[in-house]
Short mmCIF file of C-alpha atoms in Angstrom, two decimals:
data_model
loop_
_atom_site.label_atom_id
_atom_site.label_comp_id
_atom_site.label_asym_id
_atom_site.label_seq_id
_atom_site.Cartn_x
_atom_site.Cartn_y
_atom_site.Cartn_z
CA MET G 1 -4.34 25.30 -5.29
CA PRO G 2 -4.84 22.40 -2.59
CA ALA G 3 -3.97 22.54 0.60
CA ARG G 4 -1.77 19.21 -0.04
CA LEU G 5 -0.99 18.18 -3.58
CA LEU G 6 0.15 14.50 -3.38
CA HIS G 7 0.91 13.93 -7.04
CA ALA G 8 1.33 16.37 -10.23
CA GLY G 9 2.34 14.47 -13.35
CA ILE G 10 0.87 14.16 -16.81
CA ASP G 11 -1.54 11.30 -16.03
CA TYR G 12 -3.36 13.47 -13.35
CA VAL G 13 -3.29 16.02 -10.20
CA ALA G 14 -4.22 14.73 -7.17
CA GLY G 15 -4.57 16.87 -3.61
CA VAL G 16 -6.88 17.72 -0.83
CA TYR G 17 -9.10 20.66 -1.66
CA ASP G 18 -10.86 22.71 1.27
CA TYR G 19 -14.14 24.73 0.68
CA ALA G 20 -15.67 27.09 2.79
CA PRO G 21 -18.92 27.13 4.41
CA GLY G 22 -21.85 27.60 2.18
CA ARG G 23 -19.99 28.25 -0.95
CA THR G 24 -21.47 27.71 -4.45
CA MET G 25 -20.14 26.71 -7.70
CA ARG G 26 -21.70 27.88 -10.98
CA PRO G 27 -22.72 24.86 -13.43
CA HIS G 28 -19.18 23.44 -15.25
CA ALA G 29 -17.07 20.85 -16.73
CA HIS G 30 -13.34 19.19 -16.48
CA ALA G 31 -11.60 18.19 -19.79
CA GLY G 32 -10.67 15.02 -18.05
CA THR G 33 -12.74 12.48 -15.52
CA SER G 34 -12.23 13.34 -11.90
CA LEU G 35 -12.91 11.57 -8.74
CA SER G 36 -13.50 13.24 -5.28
CA VAL G 37 -13.85 11.71 -2.01
CA VAL G 38 -15.14 13.76 0.97
CA LEU G 39 -12.97 13.44 4.09
CA ALA G 40 -15.07 16.08 6.15
CA GLY G 41 -18.15 18.71 5.83
CA ARG G 42 -20.74 17.93 3.30
CA VAL G 43 -21.45 18.33 -0.22
CA TRP G 44 -24.19 18.78 -2.90
CA GLU G 45 -23.98 17.90 -6.33
CA ARG G 46 -25.84 18.32 -9.54
CA VAL G 47 -25.88 16.82 -12.72
CA GLY G 48 -28.91 17.40 -15.19
CA ARG G 49 -32.17 16.95 -12.83
CA ALA G 50 -30.54 14.35 -10.34
CA ASP G 51 -28.65 15.16 -6.85
CA GLU G 52 -26.23 13.78 -4.49
CA THR G 53 -25.31 14.67 -1.21
CA GLY G 54 -21.87 13.49 0.17
CA GLY G 55 -20.31 12.77 3.87
CA PRO G 56 -17.39 11.72 4.87
CA LEU G 57 -15.83 8.65 3.18
CA SER G 58 -18.44 9.69 -0.38
CA VAL G 59 -16.91 8.99 -3.45
CA VAL G 60 -18.24 10.50 -6.52
CA VAL G 61 -16.36 10.02 -10.20
CA LYS G 62 -17.11 12.26 -12.95
CA PRO G 63 -16.47 11.71 -16.78
CA ALA G 64 -14.91 14.08 -18.68
CA GLY G 65 -17.44 17.21 -19.70
CA ALA G 66 -20.42 15.96 -17.36
CA VAL G 67 -21.60 19.57 -16.00
CA HIS G 68 -22.46 19.69 -12.64
CA GLU G 69 -22.75 22.85 -9.65
CA ASN G 70 -21.85 22.45 -6.14
CA ARG G 71 -23.06 23.50 -2.94
CA PHE G 72 -20.81 23.12 0.58
CA GLY G 73 -22.42 22.48 3.69
CA PRO G 74 -22.41 24.99 6.70
CA GLU G 75 -18.63 23.81 7.68
CA GLY G 76 -17.69 23.61 4.31
CA ALA G 77 -15.70 20.64 3.25
CA ARG G 78 -12.42 19.05 3.10
CA MET G 79 -12.62 16.92 -0.58
CA LEU G 80 -9.56 14.25 -1.82
CA ALA G 81 -9.52 14.96 -5.44
CA PHE G 82 -8.21 13.29 -8.18
CA GLU G 83 -7.73 14.99 -12.08
CA PHE G 84 -7.42 12.82 -15.09
CA ALA G 85 -5.34 13.82 -18.00
CA PRO G 86 -7.65 12.73 -21.31
CA GLY G 87 -6.86 10.00 -22.14
CA PHE G 88 -5.89 8.47 -18.92
CA PHE G 89 -8.74 6.05 -18.79
CA ASP G 90 -7.91 4.80 -22.80
CA GLY G 91 -7.48 1.26 -22.80
CA MET G 92 -9.01 0.12 -19.52
CA GLU G 93 -11.85 -2.46 -18.69
CA ASP G 94 -14.35 -0.81 -16.84
CA ALA G 95 -13.17 2.33 -17.21
CA PRO G 96 -15.54 5.09 -15.46
CA THR G 97 -18.11 6.18 -17.94
CA ARG G 98 -21.26 7.90 -15.58
CA TRP G 99 -21.38 10.21 -13.08
CA ARG G 100 -21.66 8.10 -10.06
CA TRP G 101 -21.46 8.31 -6.22
CA ARG G 102 -20.55 5.49 -3.58
CA HIS G 103 -20.71 6.86 0.24
CA GLY G 104 -19.16 5.44 3.42
CA ASP G 105 -17.55 2.02 2.57
CA ALA G 106 -14.83 0.26 3.67
CA ALA G 107 -12.37 0.64 0.15
CA ALA G 108 -12.92 3.82 0.93
CA ARG G 109 -11.07 3.73 4.28
CA ARG G 110 -8.96 1.62 2.66
CA ALA G 111 -7.52 4.06 -0.24
CA LEU G 112 -7.70 6.54 2.35
CA ARG G 113 -4.79 4.32 4.26
CA LEU G 114 -3.06 4.08 1.22
CA CYS G 115 -3.12 8.02 0.05
CA ARG G 116 -1.76 8.69 3.76
CA ALA G 117 1.14 6.20 3.04
CA ALA G 118 2.01 7.73 -0.54
CA ALA G 119 1.61 11.42 1.38
CA SER G 120 3.67 10.39 4.34
CA ASP G 121 5.92 6.94 4.24
CA PRO G 122 9.19 7.97 2.61
CA GLY G 123 9.71 4.43 2.33
CA SER G 124 6.51 3.60 -0.49
CA SER G 125 6.33 4.33 -3.80
CA PRO G 126 3.95 7.21 -4.23
CA GLY G 127 2.80 6.08 -7.82
CA GLN G 128 1.91 2.64 -6.72
CA ALA G 129 0.00 3.75 -3.72
CA LEU G 130 -2.04 6.10 -5.52
CA ASP G 131 -2.52 3.31 -8.21
CA ASP G 132 -3.65 0.83 -5.67
CA ALA G 133 -6.11 3.43 -4.04
CA LEU G 134 -7.52 4.33 -7.09
CA ALA G 135 -8.39 0.20 -7.98
CA LEU G 136 -10.72 0.40 -4.97
CA LEU G 137 -12.22 3.98 -5.28
CA LEU G 138 -12.76 3.21 -8.64
CA ALA G 139 -14.57 -0.63 -8.20
CA PRO G 140 -18.67 0.05 -8.84
CA SER G 141 -19.15 -1.84 -5.24
CA GLU G 142 -17.16 -2.29 -1.80
CA ASP G 143 -15.01 -4.88 -3.10
CA ALA G 144 -15.35 -7.40 -5.94
CA PRO G 145 -15.00 -11.08 -4.56
CA PRO G 146 -12.20 -12.88 -4.78
CA ALA G 147 -10.91 -14.04 -8.60
CA ALA G 148 -11.03 -17.94 -8.94
CA GLY G 149 -8.36 -19.69 -10.48
CA ALA G 150 -5.08 -19.78 -11.37
CA PRO G 151 -3.76 -15.64 -11.59
CA PRO G 152 -2.98 -14.54 -15.56
CA ARG G 153 0.66 -15.37 -16.98
CA TRP G 154 1.12 -11.84 -17.12
CA LEU G 155 -0.20 -11.17 -13.67
CA ARG G 156 2.27 -14.13 -12.19
CA ASP G 157 5.02 -12.59 -14.15
CA VAL G 158 4.71 -8.75 -12.05
CA ARG G 159 4.15 -10.57 -8.72
CA ASP G 160 7.87 -12.70 -9.64
CA ARG G 161 9.31 -9.00 -10.70
CA LEU G 162 8.26 -7.79 -7.47
CA HIS G 163 10.16 -10.41 -6.06
CA ASP G 164 13.03 -10.20 -7.80
CA GLU G 165 13.16 -6.37 -7.26
CA ALA G 166 11.85 -5.91 -4.12
CA VAL G 167 14.41 -2.72 -2.82
CA ARG G 168 13.80 -0.87 -5.87
CA PRO G 169 10.75 -2.00 -7.40
CA PRO G 170 9.78 -0.17 -10.93
CA PRO G 171 7.62 2.55 -11.23
CA ALA G 172 3.51 1.43 -11.51
CA ALA G 173 3.30 2.65 -14.75
CA ALA G 174 6.58 0.62 -16.08
CA LEU G 175 4.93 -3.09 -14.57
CA ALA G 176 1.61 -2.15 -16.43
CA ASP G 177 2.99 -1.03 -19.55
CA GLU G 178 5.76 -4.29 -19.67
CA ALA G 179 1.93 -6.46 -18.57
CA GLY G 180 0.26 -4.65 -21.21
CA VAL G 181 -2.78 -3.58 -18.77
CA HIS G 182 -4.01 -0.68 -17.53
CA ARG G 183 -2.46 0.61 -14.51
CA VAL G 184 -5.36 0.61 -12.45
CA THR G 185 -6.35 -2.91 -14.06
CA LEU G 186 -3.13 -4.22 -12.60
CA ALA G 187 -3.56 -2.53 -9.68
CA ARG G 188 -7.74 -3.77 -9.52
CA ALA G 189 -6.35 -7.67 -10.59
CA PHE G 190 -3.54 -7.95 -8.12
CA ARG G 191 -5.93 -7.29 -4.79
CA ARG G 192 -8.33 -9.87 -6.08
CA HIS G 193 -5.82 -12.76 -7.17
CA PHE G 194 -3.84 -12.38 -4.61
CA GLY G 195 -5.63 -10.26 -1.40
CA CYS G 196 -3.82 -7.39 -1.32
CA SER G 197 -2.50 -4.53 -2.66
CA VAL G 198 1.00 -3.89 -4.66
CA THR G 199 1.69 -1.78 -1.92
CA ALA G 200 1.50 -3.87 0.97
CA TYR G 201 3.25 -7.40 -0.65
CA LEU G 202 5.90 -5.05 -1.35
CA ARG G 203 5.95 -3.80 1.86
CA ARG G 204 5.60 -7.99 3.33
CA LEU G 205 8.65 -8.68 0.76
CA ARG G 206 10.85 -5.85 2.71
CA VAL G 207 9.62 -7.26 6.24
CA ARG G 208 10.56 -10.96 5.11
CA ALA G 209 14.26 -9.72 3.80
CA ALA G 210 15.02 -7.04 7.19
CA ALA G 211 13.53 -10.30 9.50
CA ALA G 212 15.89 -13.25 7.28
CA ALA G 213 18.94 -9.94 7.30
CA LEU G 214 18.44 -9.81 11.37
CA ALA G 215 18.44 -13.77 12.15
CA ALA G 216 21.67 -14.38 9.71
CA THR G 217 24.02 -10.92 9.92
CA ASP G 218 24.64 -8.69 12.82
CA ALA G 219 24.17 -5.47 10.52
CA PRO G 220 23.29 -2.59 12.57
CA LEU G 221 19.74 -1.68 11.84
CA ALA G 222 20.13 1.24 9.23
CA ALA G 223 22.47 -1.06 7.23
CA VAL G 224 19.34 -3.65 7.32
CA ALA G 225 16.54 -1.28 7.05
CA LEU G 226 18.37 0.72 3.98
CA ASP G 227 19.23 -3.03 2.04
CA ALA G 228 15.59 -4.64 2.28
CA GLY G 229 14.33 -1.15 0.68
CA PHE G 230 13.27 0.46 3.68
CA ALA G 231 13.89 4.94 3.57
CA ASP G 232 15.41 4.23 7.22
CA GLN G 233 15.59 2.34 10.65
CA PRO G 234 12.69 4.27 12.22
CA HIS G 235 10.97 3.49 8.76
CA LEU G 236 11.67 -0.36 9.38
CA THR G 237 10.48 -0.85 13.01
CA ARG G 238 6.88 1.06 12.05
CA ALA G 239 6.39 -1.61 9.30
CA PHE G 240 8.53 -4.72 11.30
CA ARG G 241 6.43 -3.86 14.64
CA ALA G 242 2.92 -3.49 12.40
CA ALA G 243 3.50 -7.04 10.43
CA MET G 244 5.37 -9.23 13.49
CA GLY G 245 4.14 -7.75 16.16
CA THR G 246 7.62 -6.34 17.55
CA THR G 247 10.69 -4.94 16.81
CA PRO G 248 13.62 -5.70 14.97
CA GLY G 249 15.84 -5.57 17.76
CA ALA G 250 13.46 -7.24 19.92
CA PHE G 251 12.70 -9.99 17.37
CA ARG G 252 16.88 -10.02 16.38
CA ALA G 253 17.33 -10.50 20.34
CA ALA G 254 14.52 -13.16 21.01
CA LEU G 255 16.07 -15.29 18.42
CA ARG G 256 19.85 -15.05 19.93
CA ALA G 257 18.34 -15.39 23.72
#
């Protein structure tokens, strides 16, 4: 059982797992594709005649059926692991098809911040935050270059729908289904064309809505928070300070000084 469960659904299970110092795991395989991020400690893994040693921020992707064995370091290890249902990647461009490790890049750090938001932020959309994290973790390199040219029509439609429904956006899977693309493809394309994750874009829209309400009304901060899509006033305050460099109350006071 994971030390912390982040998501459990028919699509995948995500959780944080602790492994005892020196533990070994005999050769085994998974029915579906798996992805793991080393959070602490070290892990050695072998597939066939090849082996890798991973430390903090190392990322490994294993396709379904890849036979592998593991050994954990003297301090043990803590790992974030995704176990995908068979067929999860059907229809996705650049779906993972081989065993592959990446080590300690900035994309992994950003992905972990999204995972923490999914686990602890009461106002976040856990499914969307995890899809955004997967888009980073599944990339073949640290970051794809920004996309050239205008976004495709389907992606502009997704962005427009986020503007229309920022307070209660559709689930990540529904947005992707409506656009006719894989969920991870949507998250990846959104970042490449608009420069941020869907999760971050929604947060910006909500902060803007809150700022407009603070400027135009005398509504209590708690009401402003709920109307803008935040879980509560503290959630609004955290997001507002991060985006604007000040608190909602100080922002309103400055406008009326």
